[in-house]
Tab-separated table of C-alpha atoms and ligand atoms in Angstrom:
chain	number	residue	atom	x	y	z
A	5	MET	CA	0.000	0.000	0.000
A	6	GLY	CA	1.385	3.366	-0.943
A	7	ASN	CA	1.520	6.395	1.263
A	8	GLY	CA	-0.611	8.693	-0.795
A	9	GLY	CA	1.824	9.319	-3.624
A	10	ASP	CA	4.977	10.101	-1.644
A	11	GLY	CA	7.041	9.253	-4.692
A	12	VAL	CA	8.353	5.966	-3.280
A	13	THR	CA	5.373	3.659	-3.546
A	14	PRO	CA	2.906	3.700	-6.474
A	15	THR	CA	-0.426	5.441	-6.049
A	16	VAL	CA	-3.593	3.449	-6.444
A	17	LEU	CA	-4.102	4.963	-9.881
A	18	GLU	CA	-0.707	3.775	-11.054
A	19	GLU	CA	-1.446	0.374	-9.539
A	20	MET	CA	-4.844	0.114	-11.246
A	21	ALA	CA	-3.489	1.249	-14.605
A	22	ARG	CA	-1.218	-1.790	-14.743
A	23	PRO	CA	-2.250	-4.575	-17.093
A	24	THR	CA	-1.451	-7.142	-14.394
A	25	GLU	CA	-3.606	-8.512	-11.631
A	26	ARG	CA	-2.828	-9.854	-8.178
A	27	VAL	CA	-4.288	-13.270	-7.474
A	28	LEU	CA	-4.586	-15.035	-4.138
A	29	SER	CA	-3.995	-18.733	-3.633
A	30	VAL	CA	-5.649	-19.845	-0.419
A	31	GLN	CA	-4.961	-23.334	0.867
A	32	GLY	CA	-8.008	-24.274	2.935
A	33	GLY	CA	-8.113	-26.200	6.167
A	34	ARG	CA	-5.698	-24.217	8.325
A	35	ARG	CA	-6.871	-23.484	11.873
A	36	LEU	CA	-6.349	-19.770	12.585
A	37	HIS	CA	-5.323	-18.601	16.020
A	38	GLY	CA	-3.893	-15.516	17.669
A	39	GLU	CA	-4.671	-11.865	18.235
A	40	VAL	CA	-5.268	-9.246	15.569
A	41	GLY	CA	-5.354	-5.455	15.936
A	42	ILE	CA	-8.325	-3.865	14.167
A	43	SER	CA	-7.809	-0.799	11.944
A	44	GLY	CA	-9.878	2.378	11.945
A	45	SER	CA	-13.297	2.293	10.301
A	46	LYS	CA	-13.362	2.815	6.546
A	47	ASN	CA	-16.956	4.028	6.507
A	48	ALA	CA	-16.237	6.582	9.240
A	49	SER	CA	-12.798	7.661	7.971
A	50	LEU	CA	-13.964	8.562	4.473
A	51	PRO	CA	-16.708	11.069	5.468
A	52	ILE	CA	-14.567	12.422	8.312
A	53	PHE	CA	-11.757	12.999	5.820
A	54	VAL	CA	-14.218	14.834	3.534
A	55	ALA	CA	-15.598	16.875	6.456
A	56	THR	CA	-12.156	18.455	6.943
A	57	LEU	CA	-13.070	20.548	3.870
A	58	LEU	CA	-15.356	22.538	6.141
A	59	ALA	CA	-12.466	23.975	8.172
A	60	GLU	CA	-11.321	27.323	6.860
A	61	GLN	CA	-8.325	27.472	9.151
A	62	GLY	CA	-5.736	25.171	10.628
A	63	GLN	CA	-4.512	21.655	10.051
A	64	THR	CA	-6.594	18.643	11.004
A	65	ARG	CA	-4.933	15.490	12.255
A	66	LEU	CA	-6.847	12.231	11.860
A	67	LEU	CA	-5.640	9.182	13.774
A	68	GLY	CA	-6.566	5.578	13.106
A	69	VAL	CA	-7.143	5.992	9.378
A	70	PRO	CA	-6.995	2.577	7.644
A	71	GLN	CA	-4.369	2.066	4.946
A	72	ILE	CA	-6.788	1.277	2.138
A	73	SER	CA	-6.945	2.409	-1.463
A	74	ASP	CA	-10.182	4.409	-0.989
A	75	VAL	CA	-8.283	6.718	1.395
A	76	GLU	CA	-5.484	6.971	-1.149
A	77	VAL	CA	-7.952	8.100	-3.816
A	78	LEU	CA	-9.345	10.699	-1.425
A	79	CYS	CA	-5.815	12.017	-0.822
A	80	ASP	CA	-5.434	12.497	-4.588
A	81	ILE	CA	-8.835	14.206	-4.839
A	82	PHE	CA	-7.930	16.602	-2.022
A	83	ARG	CA	-4.647	17.522	-3.656
A	84	GLY	CA	-6.615	18.272	-6.826
A	85	LEU	CA	-8.796	20.637	-4.819
A	86	GLY	CA	-5.735	22.511	-3.580
A	87	ALA	CA	-5.575	20.997	-0.079
A	88	LYS	CA	-2.362	19.797	1.573
A	89	VAL	CA	-2.363	16.177	2.665
A	90	SER	CA	0.307	14.055	4.283
A	91	TRP	CA	-0.190	10.430	5.264
A	92	ARG	CA	2.118	8.446	7.534
A	93	GLY	CA	1.006	5.080	8.889
A	94	ASP	CA	-2.507	5.555	10.240
A	95	VAL	CA	-2.159	9.327	10.712
A	96	ILE	CA	-3.249	11.861	8.117
A	97	ASP	CA	-2.668	15.601	8.325
A	98	ILE	CA	-4.986	17.688	6.179
A	99	ASP	CA	-4.901	21.412	5.572
A	100	THR	CA	-7.826	22.711	3.525
A	101	THR	CA	-7.103	26.401	4.105
A	102	THR	CA	-5.614	26.648	0.649
A	103	LEU	CA	-8.622	25.313	-1.284
A	104	THR	CA	-8.390	26.554	-4.878
A	105	ASN	CA	-11.014	24.507	-6.657
A	106	HIS	CA	-14.526	23.102	-6.223
A	107	ASN	CA	-14.430	20.618	-9.139
A	108	VAL	CA	-13.640	16.974	-8.452
A	109	GLU	CA	-11.901	15.119	-11.274
A	110	GLN	CA	-14.098	12.510	-12.928
A	111	GLU	CA	-11.578	9.674	-13.006
A	112	LEU	CA	-10.924	9.957	-9.280
A	113	GLY	CA	-14.389	10.819	-7.995
A	114	GLN	CA	-16.143	7.950	-9.668
A	115	LYS	CA	-13.886	5.410	-8.014
A	116	LEU	CA	-15.594	5.596	-4.645
A	117	ARG	CA	-19.022	5.912	-3.174
A	118	ALA	CA	-17.843	8.314	-0.493
A	119	SER	CA	-17.061	10.964	-3.129
A	120	THR	CA	-20.753	11.942	-2.892
A	121	TYR	CA	-19.949	13.575	0.455
A	122	LEU	CA	-17.611	15.985	-1.343
A	123	PHE	CA	-20.611	17.576	-3.002
A	124	GLY	CA	-22.331	18.823	0.158
A	125	ALA	CA	-19.060	19.696	1.849
A	126	LEU	CA	-17.890	21.829	-1.101
A	127	LEU	CA	-21.309	23.470	-1.402
A	128	ALA	CA	-21.325	24.361	2.297
A	129	ARG	CA	-17.767	25.686	2.191
A	130	THR	CA	-17.708	27.507	-1.179
A	131	GLY	CA	-21.326	27.778	-2.376
A	132	GLN	CA	-20.418	25.730	-5.457
A	133	ALA	CA	-19.618	22.111	-6.270
A	134	LYS	CA	-19.056	19.842	-9.246
A	135	VAL	CA	-18.580	16.173	-8.421
A	136	PRO	CA	-18.765	13.100	-10.676
A	137	TYR	CA	-21.572	10.666	-10.035
A	138	PRO	CA	-20.150	8.293	-7.413
A	139	GLY	CA	-18.748	4.811	-7.944
A	140	GLY	CA	-17.946	2.261	-5.292
A	141	ASP	CA	-19.092	-1.286	-4.764
A	142	ARG	CA	-21.192	-2.984	-7.409
A	143	ILE	CA	-23.912	-4.290	-5.108
A	144	GLY	CA	-26.954	-3.329	-7.173
A	145	SER	CA	-28.451	0.061	-7.906
A	146	ARG	CA	-27.185	2.790	-5.559
A	147	PRO	CA	-29.365	5.879	-5.955
A	148	ILE	CA	-28.529	9.234	-4.355
A	149	ASP	CA	-31.986	10.774	-4.658
A	150	PHE	CA	-32.293	11.345	-0.872
A	151	HIS	CA	-29.032	13.296	-0.931
A	152	ILE	CA	-30.174	15.492	-3.807
A	153	ALA	CA	-33.692	16.046	-2.408
A	154	GLY	CA	-32.224	17.012	0.967
A	155	LEU	CA	-29.800	19.532	-0.513
A	156	ARG	CA	-32.568	20.999	-2.665
A	157	ALA	CA	-34.751	21.306	0.436
A	158	MET	CA	-31.855	23.294	1.918
A	159	GLY	CA	-32.104	25.682	-1.010
A	160	ALA	CA	-29.285	24.468	-3.240
A	161	GLU	CA	-29.674	24.351	-6.978
A	162	VAL	CA	-28.624	20.846	-8.018
A	163	TYR	CA	-28.561	19.332	-11.496
A	164	THR	CA	-26.772	16.636	-13.473
A	165	GLU	CA	-24.584	17.439	-16.465
A	166	GLY	CA	-22.244	15.164	-18.382
A	167	GLY	CA	-21.990	12.606	-15.605
A	168	PHE	CA	-21.389	15.242	-12.962
A	169	LEU	CA	-23.529	16.514	-10.138
A	170	VAL	CA	-23.391	20.295	-10.241
A	171	GLY	CA	-24.627	22.540	-7.449
A	172	SER	CA	-24.662	26.097	-6.255
A	173	GLY	CA	-26.246	28.263	-3.601
A	174	ARG	CA	-25.889	29.101	0.067
A	175	LEU	CA	-27.572	26.468	2.171
A	176	GLN	CA	-30.594	27.488	4.212
A	177	GLU	CA	-32.400	25.767	7.033
A	178	ALA	CA	-34.721	22.869	6.292
A	179	SER	CA	-36.774	20.131	7.833
A	180	ILE	CA	-35.870	16.905	6.068
A	181	TYR	CA	-37.490	13.491	6.270
A	182	LEU	CA	-35.576	10.547	4.828
A	183	GLU	CA	-37.747	7.889	3.258
A	184	ARG	CA	-35.235	5.345	4.509
A	185	PRO	CA	-32.561	5.740	7.169
A	186	SER	CA	-29.754	6.063	4.632
A	187	VAL	CA	-26.276	6.189	6.165
A	188	GLY	CA	-24.867	8.233	3.311
A	189	ALA	CA	-27.717	10.744	3.108
A	190	THR	CA	-27.705	11.241	6.888
A	191	ILE	CA	-23.965	11.916	6.975
A	192	HIS	CA	-24.009	14.047	3.836
A	193	LEU	CA	-26.895	16.301	4.868
A	194	MET	CA	-25.657	16.595	8.457
A	195	MET	CA	-22.260	17.697	7.173
A	196	ALA	CA	-23.749	20.228	4.748
A	197	ALA	CA	-26.002	21.714	7.445
A	198	THR	CA	-23.181	22.579	9.847
A	199	LEU	CA	-22.185	25.878	8.186
A	200	GLY	CA	-24.506	28.878	7.804
A	201	ARG	CA	-26.067	31.834	9.526
A	202	ASP	CA	-28.445	30.985	12.382
A	203	THR	CA	-30.059	28.136	10.492
A	204	VAL	CA	-31.485	25.055	12.235
A	205	THR	CA	-31.850	21.892	10.160
A	206	THR	CA	-33.620	18.739	11.289
A	207	ILE	CA	-33.232	15.341	9.665
A	208	ALA	CA	-35.909	12.839	10.644
A	209	ASN	CA	-35.744	9.059	10.163
A	210	CYS	CA	-31.985	9.294	9.958
A	211	ALA	CA	-29.471	6.466	10.229
A	212	MET	CA	-28.150	5.504	13.679
A	213	GLU	CA	-25.027	3.631	12.581
A	214	PRO	CA	-21.871	4.083	14.730
A	215	GLU	CA	-20.207	5.717	11.705
A	216	VAL	CA	-22.879	8.449	11.687
A	217	ILE	CA	-22.202	9.125	15.372
A	218	ASP	CA	-18.462	9.227	14.720
A	219	VAL	CA	-18.826	11.815	11.959
A	220	ALA	CA	-21.103	13.882	14.250
A	221	ARG	CA	-18.467	13.702	16.997
A	222	PHE	CA	-15.754	14.838	14.611
A	223	LEU	CA	-17.884	17.726	13.346
A	224	SER	CA	-18.573	18.689	16.964
A	225	ALA	CA	-14.816	18.666	17.628
A	226	MET	CA	-14.570	21.157	14.726
A	227	GLY	CA	-17.095	23.413	16.496
A	228	ALA	CA	-20.350	22.187	14.931
A	229	LYS	CA	-23.555	22.083	16.966
A	230	ILE	CA	-25.225	18.723	16.382
A	231	TYR	CA	-27.858	17.154	18.615
A	232	GLY	CA	-29.382	13.675	18.534
A	233	ALA	CA	-26.591	11.684	16.858
A	234	GLY	CA	-27.400	8.006	17.374
A	235	THR	CA	-31.170	8.679	17.540
A	236	LYS	CA	-33.780	8.848	14.761
A	237	THR	CA	-33.752	12.655	14.586
A	238	LEU	CA	-30.786	14.942	14.132
A	239	LYS	CA	-30.827	18.645	14.772
A	240	ILE	CA	-28.016	20.795	13.444
A	241	MET	CA	-27.617	24.449	14.398
A	242	ALA	CA	-25.347	26.024	11.826
A	243	VAL	CA	-22.301	28.006	12.885
A	244	LYS	CA	-20.451	30.658	10.852
A	245	ARG	CA	-17.202	28.754	10.708
A	246	LEU	CA	-15.615	25.476	11.715
A	247	HIS	CA	-12.019	24.904	12.732
A	248	ALA	CA	-9.468	22.134	12.349
A	249	ALA	CA	-9.349	19.402	14.992
A	250	THR	CA	-7.403	16.326	16.050
A	251	TYR	CA	-9.547	13.215	16.057
A	252	GLU	CA	-9.262	9.442	16.318
A	253	VAL	CA	-11.598	7.405	14.121
A	254	ILE	CA	-13.554	4.477	15.652
A	255	PRO	CA	-12.369	0.913	14.993
A	256	ASP	CA	-13.803	-0.916	11.993
A	257	ARG	CA	-16.645	-3.146	13.207
A	258	LEU	CA	-16.827	-4.795	9.786
A	259	GLU	CA	-13.163	-5.794	9.768
A	260	ALA	CA	-13.548	-7.082	13.346
A	261	GLY	CA	-16.638	-9.068	12.369
A	262	THR	CA	-14.774	-10.611	9.436
A	263	PHE	CA	-11.997	-11.918	11.723
A	264	LEU	CA	-14.465	-13.266	14.305
A	265	MET	CA	-16.101	-15.165	11.474
A	266	ALA	CA	-12.700	-16.440	10.336
A	267	ALA	CA	-12.296	-18.050	13.780
A	268	GLY	CA	-15.661	-19.777	13.422
A	269	GLN	CA	-14.924	-20.824	9.877
A	270	THR	CA	-11.521	-22.403	10.552
A	271	ASN	CA	-12.245	-24.113	13.899
A	272	GLY	CA	-9.865	-21.501	15.216
A	273	ARG	CA	-9.457	-19.080	18.083
A	274	ILE	CA	-9.025	-15.377	17.250
A	275	ALA	CA	-9.074	-12.324	19.495
A	276	VAL	CA	-9.755	-8.975	17.841
A	277	SER	CA	-8.360	-6.089	19.879
A	278	GLY	CA	-8.974	-2.358	19.960
A	279	VAL	CA	-12.672	-2.707	19.135
A	280	ILE	CA	-15.960	-1.400	20.555
A	281	PRO	CA	-17.797	-4.676	21.350
A	282	GLU	CA	-21.190	-2.947	21.526
A	283	HIS	CA	-20.913	-2.237	17.773
A	284	LEU	CA	-20.823	-5.991	17.131
A	285	THR	CA	-23.789	-7.101	19.249
A	286	ALA	CA	-25.801	-8.535	16.330
A	287	VAL	CA	-22.768	-10.286	14.830
A	288	ILE	CA	-21.792	-11.848	18.163
A	289	ALA	CA	-25.368	-13.055	18.724
A	290	LYS	CA	-25.433	-14.786	15.331
A	291	LEU	CA	-22.026	-16.392	15.787
A	292	ARG	CA	-23.115	-17.767	19.166
A	293	GLN	CA	-26.273	-19.209	17.588
A	294	MET	CA	-24.045	-20.929	15.066
A	295	GLY	CA	-22.039	-22.589	17.822
A	296	VAL	CA	-19.080	-20.209	18.093
A	297	THR	CA	-17.988	-19.313	21.631
A	298	VAL	CA	-17.548	-15.558	21.927
A	299	ASP	CA	-16.102	-13.794	24.996
A	300	ILE	CA	-15.660	-10.073	25.547
A	301	PHE	CA	-12.696	-8.695	27.512
A	302	GLY	CA	-12.785	-4.893	27.653
A	303	ASP	CA	-11.961	-3.696	24.144
A	304	ALA	CA	-11.184	-7.183	22.848
A	305	ILE	CA	-13.448	-9.970	21.645
A	306	GLU	CA	-12.364	-13.575	21.350
A	307	ALA	CA	-14.151	-16.068	19.139
A	308	ARG	CA	-13.391	-19.780	19.147
A	309	ASN	CA	-14.884	-22.787	17.482
A	310	GLU	CA	-14.123	-26.066	19.128
A	311	GLY	CA	-17.210	-27.806	17.812
A	312	GLY	CA	-16.215	-28.251	14.161
A	313	MET	CA	-19.186	-27.799	11.865
A	314	LEU	CA	-21.226	-24.650	12.462
A	315	ARG	CA	-24.994	-24.720	12.906
A	316	ALA	CA	-27.310	-23.164	10.313
A	317	THR	CA	-29.278	-20.070	11.261
A	318	ASP	CA	-31.456	-17.461	9.566
A	319	VAL	CA	-29.993	-13.971	9.213
A	320	MET	CA	-31.719	-10.728	8.353
A	321	ALA	CA	-29.411	-7.867	7.425
A	322	GLU	CA	-30.887	-4.492	8.273
A	323	GLU	CA	-30.032	-1.056	9.625
A	324	TYR	CA	-28.017	-0.715	12.828
A	325	PRO	CA	-28.375	-2.111	15.455
A	326	GLY	CA	-29.508	-4.987	13.229
A	327	PHE	CA	-27.099	-7.384	11.536
A	328	PRO	CA	-24.915	-5.323	9.139
A	329	THR	CA	-25.547	-5.734	5.425
A	330	ASP	CA	-21.809	-5.429	4.855
A	331	LEU	CA	-21.287	-8.732	6.677
A	332	GLN	CA	-24.189	-10.484	4.960
A	333	PRO	CA	-21.971	-12.060	2.241
A	334	CYS	CA	-19.447	-13.176	4.885
A	335	ILE	CA	-21.962	-14.933	7.113
A	336	ALA	CA	-23.500	-16.568	4.019
A	337	ALA	CA	-20.053	-17.976	3.224
A	338	LEU	CA	-19.942	-19.540	6.710
A	339	LEU	CA	-23.473	-20.883	6.430
A	340	ALA	CA	-22.606	-22.483	3.072
A	341	SER	CA	-20.791	-25.245	4.956
A	342	ALA	CA	-22.868	-25.244	8.145
A	343	ARG	CA	-25.096	-28.090	9.330
A	344	GLY	CA	-28.645	-27.455	8.089
A	345	ASP	CA	-30.543	-24.916	5.996
A	346	SER	CA	-30.426	-21.133	6.394
A	347	LEU	CA	-32.228	-18.157	4.944
A	348	VAL	CA	-30.183	-14.975	4.629
A	349	THR	CA	-32.200	-11.873	3.779
A	350	ASP	CA	-30.892	-8.391	3.047
A	351	LEU	CA	-33.332	-5.569	3.735
A	352	VAL	CA	-30.795	-2.865	2.861
A	353	TRP	CA	-29.389	-3.973	-0.499
A	354	ALA	CA	-31.929	-6.287	-2.131
A	355	ASP	CA	-29.484	-7.413	-4.875
A	356	ARG	CA	-26.330	-7.906	-2.863
A	357	PHE	CA	-25.778	-11.519	-3.889
A	358	GLN	CA	-23.121	-11.287	-6.615
A	359	TYR	CA	-20.906	-13.583	-4.522
A	360	VAL	CA	-23.407	-16.461	-4.797
A	361	ASP	CA	-22.278	-17.596	-8.268
A	362	GLU	CA	-18.710	-17.783	-6.983
A	363	LEU	CA	-19.729	-19.890	-3.965
A	364	LEU	CA	-21.598	-22.215	-6.349
A	365	ARG	CA	-18.287	-22.862	-8.097
A	366	MET	CA	-16.959	-24.016	-4.747
A	367	GLY	CA	-19.768	-26.533	-4.301
A	368	GLY	CA	-22.124	-24.327	-2.277
A	369	GLN	CA	-25.856	-25.154	-2.462
A	370	ILE	CA	-27.277	-21.645	-2.570
A	371	LYS	CA	-30.213	-20.131	-4.387
A	372	VAL	CA	-31.127	-16.489	-4.666
A	373	ALA	CA	-34.820	-16.024	-3.778
A	374	GLY	CA	-36.154	-12.460	-3.850
A	375	SER	CA	-34.089	-10.284	-1.532
A	376	GLY	CA	-32.488	-13.266	0.132
A	377	VAL	CA	-30.616	-16.510	-0.375
A	378	ARG	CA	-31.581	-20.013	0.677
A	379	ILE	CA	-28.554	-21.955	1.744
A	380	GLN	CA	-28.379	-25.704	2.137
A	381	GLY	CA	-25.247	-26.340	4.163
A	382	VAL	CA	-22.826	-28.830	2.597
A	383	PRO	CA	-20.220	-30.842	4.545
A	384	ARG	CA	-17.390	-29.312	2.548
A	385	LEU	CA	-16.661	-26.640	-0.024
A	386	THR	CA	-14.051	-27.367	-2.652
A	387	ALA	CA	-11.400	-25.104	-4.143
A	388	ALA	CA	-12.089	-23.304	-7.430
A	389	GLU	CA	-11.098	-20.196	-9.392
A	390	VAL	CA	-13.348	-17.375	-8.193
A	391	CYS	CA	-13.560	-13.621	-8.611
A	392	ALA	CA	-14.359	-10.889	-6.074
A	393	ASN	CA	-16.898	-8.370	-7.373
A	394	ASP	CA	-16.928	-5.999	-4.416
A	395	ILE	CA	-15.222	-5.522	-1.052
A	396	ARG	CA	-17.448	-7.650	1.141
A	397	GLY	CA	-18.217	-10.243	-1.510
A	398	GLY	CA	-14.432	-10.608	-1.798
A	399	ALA	CA	-14.110	-11.116	1.952
A	400	ALA	CA	-16.806	-13.790	1.748
A	401	LEU	CA	-14.747	-15.666	-0.848
A	402	VAL	CA	-11.646	-15.497	1.340
A	403	LEU	CA	-13.663	-16.922	4.261
A	404	ALA	CA	-15.048	-19.712	2.066
A	405	ALA	CA	-11.555	-20.492	0.763
A	406	LEU	CA	-10.134	-20.748	4.297
A	407	ARG	CA	-12.363	-23.786	4.925
A	408	ALA	CA	-12.526	-25.287	1.437
A	409	GLU	CA	-10.680	-28.420	0.417
A	410	GLY	CA	-7.734	-27.572	-1.837
A	411	THR	CA	-6.279	-24.304	-3.103
A	412	THR	CA	-8.766	-21.617	-4.105
A	413	ARG	CA	-7.590	-18.922	-6.521
A	414	ILE	CA	-9.226	-15.535	-5.908
A	415	TYR	CA	-9.142	-12.802	-8.566
A	416	GLY	CA	-10.359	-9.184	-8.189
A	417	MET	CA	-8.153	-8.429	-5.189
A	418	HIS	CA	-8.274	-4.673	-5.792
A	419	HIS	CA	-11.815	-4.707	-4.383
A	420	LEU	CA	-10.515	-6.008	-1.065
A	421	ASP	CA	-7.743	-3.385	-1.055
A	422	ARG	CA	-10.430	-0.694	-1.134
A	423	GLY	CA	-11.848	-1.689	2.216
A	424	TYR	CA	-9.549	-3.909	4.285
A	425	ALA	CA	-6.204	-2.733	5.626
A	426	GLY	CA	-3.666	-5.560	5.319
A	427	LEU	CA	-6.281	-8.340	5.399
A	428	ILE	CA	-4.041	-10.962	3.852
A	429	GLU	CA	-1.010	-10.095	5.994
A	430	LYS	CA	-3.178	-10.313	9.107
A	431	LEU	CA	-4.625	-13.681	8.079
A	432	VAL	CA	-1.164	-15.076	7.334
A	433	GLU	CA	-0.021	-13.849	10.753
A	434	LEU	CA	-2.881	-15.895	12.251
A	435	GLY	CA	-1.671	-18.999	10.431
A	436	ALA	CA	-3.471	-18.907	7.079
A	437	ASP	CA	-1.708	-20.446	4.094
A	438	ILE	CA	-2.122	-17.696	1.496
A	439	GLU	CA	0.148	-16.759	-1.350
A	440	GLU	CA	-0.146	-13.847	-3.695
A	441	ASP	CA	1.078	-13.755	-7.256
A	442	VAL	CA	0.738	-11.393	-10.166
A	443	VAL	CA	-0.668	-12.545	-13.487
B	21	LIG	C1	-23.108	2.905	3.356
B	21	LIG	C2	-21.840	2.104	3.380
B	21	LIG	C3	-22.093	0.698	2.869
B	21	LIG	C4	-23.250	0.054	3.607
B	21	LIG	C5	-24.469	0.958	3.645
B	21	LIG	C6	-25.588	0.434	4.530
B	21	LIG	C7	-20.126	3.787	3.007
B	21	LIG	C8	-19.091	4.349	2.105
B	21	LIG	N1	-20.843	2.759	2.537
B	21	LIG	O1	-23.504	3.016	2.001
B	21	LIG	O2	-20.919	-0.068	3.064
B	21	LIG	O3	-23.601	-1.156	2.985
B	21	LIG	O4	-24.110	2.260	4.140
B	21	LIG	O5	-25.133	0.224	5.840
B	21	LIG	O6	-20.299	4.209	4.129
B	21	LIG	N2	-31.056	4.763	-0.814
B	21	LIG	C9	-31.926	5.368	-1.677
B	21	LIG	N3	-31.668	6.672	-2.033
B	21	LIG	C10	-30.602	7.368	-1.548
B	21	LIG	C11	-29.717	6.718	-0.642
B	21	LIG	C12	-29.970	5.399	-0.295
B	21	LIG	O7	-32.888	4.787	-2.134
B	21	LIG	O8	-30.417	8.529	-1.881
B	21	LIG	C13	-31.298	3.348	-0.432
B	21	LIG	C14	-30.227	2.417	-1.032
B	21	LIG	O9	-30.584	2.000	-2.321
B	21	LIG	C15	-30.194	1.287	-0.023
B	21	LIG	C16	-30.553	1.959	1.302
B	21	LIG	O10	-31.149	3.219	0.973
B	21	LIG	O11	-31.189	0.349	-0.342
B	21	LIG	C17	-29.385	2.199	2.238
B	21	LIG	O12	-28.362	2.911	1.591
B	21	LIG	P1	-27.341	3.842	2.376
B	21	LIG	O13	-27.517	3.619	3.852
B	21	LIG	O14	-27.465	5.201	1.859
B	21	LIG	O15	-25.937	3.251	1.947
B	21	LIG	P2	-24.609	4.055	1.592
B	21	LIG	O16	-24.521	5.252	2.455
B	21	LIG	O17	-24.509	4.213	0.123
């Protein structure tokens, strides 16, 4: 992983432009054991990074930022906007005082979903924004109509032109109701509402995810006045200006959940450290139902599977505090070789089942049915050549491969790089037999 284009390591763009591809070879059947430190949350880091645009003065220091390619892309976007960014380890210093531009380059912006946040942040800071329609994971249709409707309700003029979202206007106060508790729309509109003159914005039916609370806490550290983070209604009293701040991002509950599942999947014993166990309540409950022993020790969680084959269970992915949709593919990969039949439903992303065809190649008995999958657990999965289509679908394939008989080859590794910091290194450290080659 590069350090944001420091001239020594290649940037993600250089990496992606190469005609070669990294492929994983995972030898299944290894029992994983040990302790693993969890990185900062991707889904909190990205909007927090973007929110630094709102500070007109000073240098912000973010701690606990995961070393993933999405952050690298954001570094490049910020440099394009005239900001100063330096990234060392998990610390990023950002100075947006020198902003010279409100246009985000198409090639960069469309690489990640979180680029949407740039739109509201630039509008709030400069009164103008031009941002490419966002990219990100291919997990079905990903509309941004709530974002646009909310900004329009705040008085912005917003239209689409040549693949870009273009906006202008000084944001006014508004009372916004979200048709669904969208994480992105909640964060985006909250961020945009922080700057102004005596305006009070309310957002009803908002998302309550830990990442929303973390962004609200960061904005508050910058001087914003936000009430109700973590509840269904947010109230934001705009202030004239925000300042830089030093802030540590929350640990990644999705990375932690992935490792806890790896313990269950490999008859192993893994402790994830530096986490907030409360964020994983639904995941822990499901793992216990499946026969995994889970113990909590302060900011660490240990999962162990001494019973061999896991038990089937039904899972419904929904908004927090429900079971996270981002771990839906991973738990399906575990259930694919569990004892019995399971139904896994996703109420957030109704089409998030691109990984199913890959698991079929490995001998899984899975059928997509409406917004869910019916899984008939098989005694063993077998190695095959498979391809990751998105971050979490990729993680699901790695989990399946860790238990499968033989050596699974996994293509599409750049998806995993977008969201997991050092996943393969961490798994190897825990005893996994994984090799990487370039084809
Ligand atoms: C974020 C996460 C993603 C996670 C998702 C749900 C980031 C970068 N990504 O995505 O990993 O899976 O939350 O926890 O943080 N919707 C609309 N119109 C909109 C916005 C959303 O209809 O304008 C719908 C979506 O189609 C989806 C649901 O609302 O069915 C939830 O989406 P949302 O919470 O907004 O997800 P993201 O913020 O894109």
